[in-house]
XYZ file of C-alpha atoms in Angstrom:
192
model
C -4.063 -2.385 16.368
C -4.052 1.076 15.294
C -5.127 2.359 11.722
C -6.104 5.524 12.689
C -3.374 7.418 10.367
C -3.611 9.724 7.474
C -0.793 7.819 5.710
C 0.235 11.420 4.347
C 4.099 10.051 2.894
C 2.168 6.851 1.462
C -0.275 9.001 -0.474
C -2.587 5.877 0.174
C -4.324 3.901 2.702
C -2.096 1.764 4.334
C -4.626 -0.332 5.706
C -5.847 -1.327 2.070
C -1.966 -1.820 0.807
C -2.290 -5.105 -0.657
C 0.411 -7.799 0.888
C 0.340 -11.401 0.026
C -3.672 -12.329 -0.297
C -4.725 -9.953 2.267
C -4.372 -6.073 3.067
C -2.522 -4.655 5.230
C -4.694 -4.214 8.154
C -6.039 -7.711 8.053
C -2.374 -8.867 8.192
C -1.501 -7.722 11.323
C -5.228 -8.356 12.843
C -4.319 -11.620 11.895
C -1.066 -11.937 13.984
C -1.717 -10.330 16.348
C -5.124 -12.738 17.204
C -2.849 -15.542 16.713
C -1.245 -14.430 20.131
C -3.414 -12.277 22.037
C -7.084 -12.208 22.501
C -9.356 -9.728 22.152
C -8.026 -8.074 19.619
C -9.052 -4.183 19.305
C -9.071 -2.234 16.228
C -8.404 1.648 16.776
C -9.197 3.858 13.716
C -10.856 7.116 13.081
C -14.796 7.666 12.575
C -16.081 7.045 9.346
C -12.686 5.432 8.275
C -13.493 2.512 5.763
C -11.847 -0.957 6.960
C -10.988 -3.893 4.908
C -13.326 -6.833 6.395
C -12.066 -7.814 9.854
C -12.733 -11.459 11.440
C -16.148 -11.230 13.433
C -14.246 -11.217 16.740
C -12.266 -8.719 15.933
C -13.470 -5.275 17.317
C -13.452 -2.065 16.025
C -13.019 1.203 18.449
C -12.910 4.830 17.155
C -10.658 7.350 18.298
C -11.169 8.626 21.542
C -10.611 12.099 20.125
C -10.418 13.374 16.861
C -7.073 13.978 14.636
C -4.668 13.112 18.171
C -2.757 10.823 16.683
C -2.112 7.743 18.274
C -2.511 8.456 21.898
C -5.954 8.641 20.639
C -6.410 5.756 19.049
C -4.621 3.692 22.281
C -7.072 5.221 24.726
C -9.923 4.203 22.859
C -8.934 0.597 22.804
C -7.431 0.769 26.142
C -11.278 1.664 27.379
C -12.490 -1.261 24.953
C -10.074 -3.875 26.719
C -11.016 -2.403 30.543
C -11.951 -5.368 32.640
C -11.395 -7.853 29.705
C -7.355 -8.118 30.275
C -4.619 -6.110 32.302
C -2.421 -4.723 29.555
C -2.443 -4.809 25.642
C 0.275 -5.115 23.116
C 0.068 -2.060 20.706
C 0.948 -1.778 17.479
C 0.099 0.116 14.565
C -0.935 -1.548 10.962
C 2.097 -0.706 9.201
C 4.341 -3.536 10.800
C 3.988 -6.205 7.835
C 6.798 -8.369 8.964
C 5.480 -8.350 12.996
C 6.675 -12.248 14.279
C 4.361 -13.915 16.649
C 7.347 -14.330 19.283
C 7.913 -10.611 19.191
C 4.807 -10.216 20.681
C 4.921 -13.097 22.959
C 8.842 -11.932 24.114
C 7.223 -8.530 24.897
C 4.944 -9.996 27.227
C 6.827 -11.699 28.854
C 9.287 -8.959 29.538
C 6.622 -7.047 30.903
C 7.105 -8.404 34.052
C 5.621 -6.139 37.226
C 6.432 -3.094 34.775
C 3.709 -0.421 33.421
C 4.857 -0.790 30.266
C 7.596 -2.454 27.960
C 8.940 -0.769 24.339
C 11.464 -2.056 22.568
C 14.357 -0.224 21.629
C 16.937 -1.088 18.372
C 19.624 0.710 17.466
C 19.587 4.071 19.586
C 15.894 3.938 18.759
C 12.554 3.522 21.137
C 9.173 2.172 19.152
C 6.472 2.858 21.344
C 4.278 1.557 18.730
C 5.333 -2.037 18.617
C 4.905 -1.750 22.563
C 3.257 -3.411 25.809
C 0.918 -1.458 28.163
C -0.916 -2.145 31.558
C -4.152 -0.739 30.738
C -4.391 1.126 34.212
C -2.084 3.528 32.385
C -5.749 4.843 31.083
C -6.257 7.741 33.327
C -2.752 9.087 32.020
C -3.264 8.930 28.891
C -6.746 10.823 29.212
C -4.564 13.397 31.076
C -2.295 13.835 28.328
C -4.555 13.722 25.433
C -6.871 16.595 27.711
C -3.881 18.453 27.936
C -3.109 18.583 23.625
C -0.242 16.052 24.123
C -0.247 14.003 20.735
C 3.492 12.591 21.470
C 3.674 8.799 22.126
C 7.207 9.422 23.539
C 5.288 11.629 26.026
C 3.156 8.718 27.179
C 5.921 5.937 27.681
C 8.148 8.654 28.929
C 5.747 9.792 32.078
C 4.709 5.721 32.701
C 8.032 4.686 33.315
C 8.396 2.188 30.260
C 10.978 -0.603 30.561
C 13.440 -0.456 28.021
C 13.987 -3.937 25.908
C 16.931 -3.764 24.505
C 17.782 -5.949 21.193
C 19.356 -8.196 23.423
C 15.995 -9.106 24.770
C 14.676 -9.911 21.682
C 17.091 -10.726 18.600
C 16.771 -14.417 19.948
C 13.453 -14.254 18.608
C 13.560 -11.775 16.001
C 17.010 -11.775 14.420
C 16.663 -9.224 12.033
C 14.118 -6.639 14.015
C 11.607 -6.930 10.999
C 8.764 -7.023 13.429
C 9.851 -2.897 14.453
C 10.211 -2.314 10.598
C 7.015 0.160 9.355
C 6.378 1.311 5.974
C 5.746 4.454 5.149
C 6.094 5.324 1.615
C 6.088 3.153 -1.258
C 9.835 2.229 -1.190
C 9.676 0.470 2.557
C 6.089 -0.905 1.468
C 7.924 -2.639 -1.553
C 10.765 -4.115 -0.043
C 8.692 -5.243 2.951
C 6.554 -7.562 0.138
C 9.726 -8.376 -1.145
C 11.200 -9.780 2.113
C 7.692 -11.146 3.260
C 8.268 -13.690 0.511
């Protein structure tokens, strides 16, 4: 799970946004442990957390202000030897279903890597990845890449199509982020 983010158009923490009884970032912790285990928490040093379940783990970006890339290499190293790919996703997914996750593991097939893609649109952050992709992604972040469209791009991602998934997410909520305060409102509003 990756918190790593400035959340510059929020003007807040999305982590902390309250949804429900929870924040944010305990949310999706949440269901994301309810299908895959360990679960991995990527976020930037010195980057206060709302309390995490004990067997949740928290990893700090591999390198400093990268962006994402960062934050999946560092939990990519965390997961080494524990499991051979991880579902990422980062915290601002409030409306992420269970079978999402589940579908995109099972379409991962013999595949490096699996991101769905809805409406002429690719979300490599709602995404599955063989953690063997690791030396790649140290080559890219070495280089100054910071674009996750770089990463998926150079491992050969399979492309899940709707079609692979409406079945089990009719609406697409679980690719829906919020990012300012108007998604982050009607995302409470439609998470009942």
């Amino acid at each position: 799970v990756l918190c790593g983010g400035w959340s510059a158009r929020m003007g807040t923490a999305k982590e902390w946004l309250p949804i429900g009884k929870e924040h944010l970032l305990q949310r999706i912790v949440r269901i994301v442990g309810g299908v895959v285990d360990p679960v991995v928490t990527a976020a930037r040093r010195e980057q206060p957390l709302p309390v995490l379940p004990p067997d949740a783990e928290v990893v700090y970006d591999a390198v400093e202000n990268a962006g994402p890339l960062a934050g999946m290499a560092a939990g990519f190293e965390a997961l080494a030897g524990r499991c051979e790919a991880a579902f990422v996703v980062s915290c601002d997914h409030p409306l992420l279903k269970p079978a999402f996750i589940t579908r995109l593991i099972e379409l991962l097939g013999d595949h490096q890597a699996v991101v769905p893609s809805h409406e002429a649109r690719s979300y490599p952050l709602v995404a599955v990845y063989r953690l063997d992709l690791r030396p790649l992604l140290a080559e890219l972040l070495a280089h100054g890449e910071r674009r996750v469209h770089a990463f998926t791009e150079r491992c050969g991602a399979r492309v899940a199509s709707s079609a692979d998934l409406l079945d089990v997410d009719p609406t697409m909520d679980s690719l829906r982020n919020v990012n300012d305060r108007e998604s982050y409102e009607k995302a409470i509003g439609d998470a009942g």
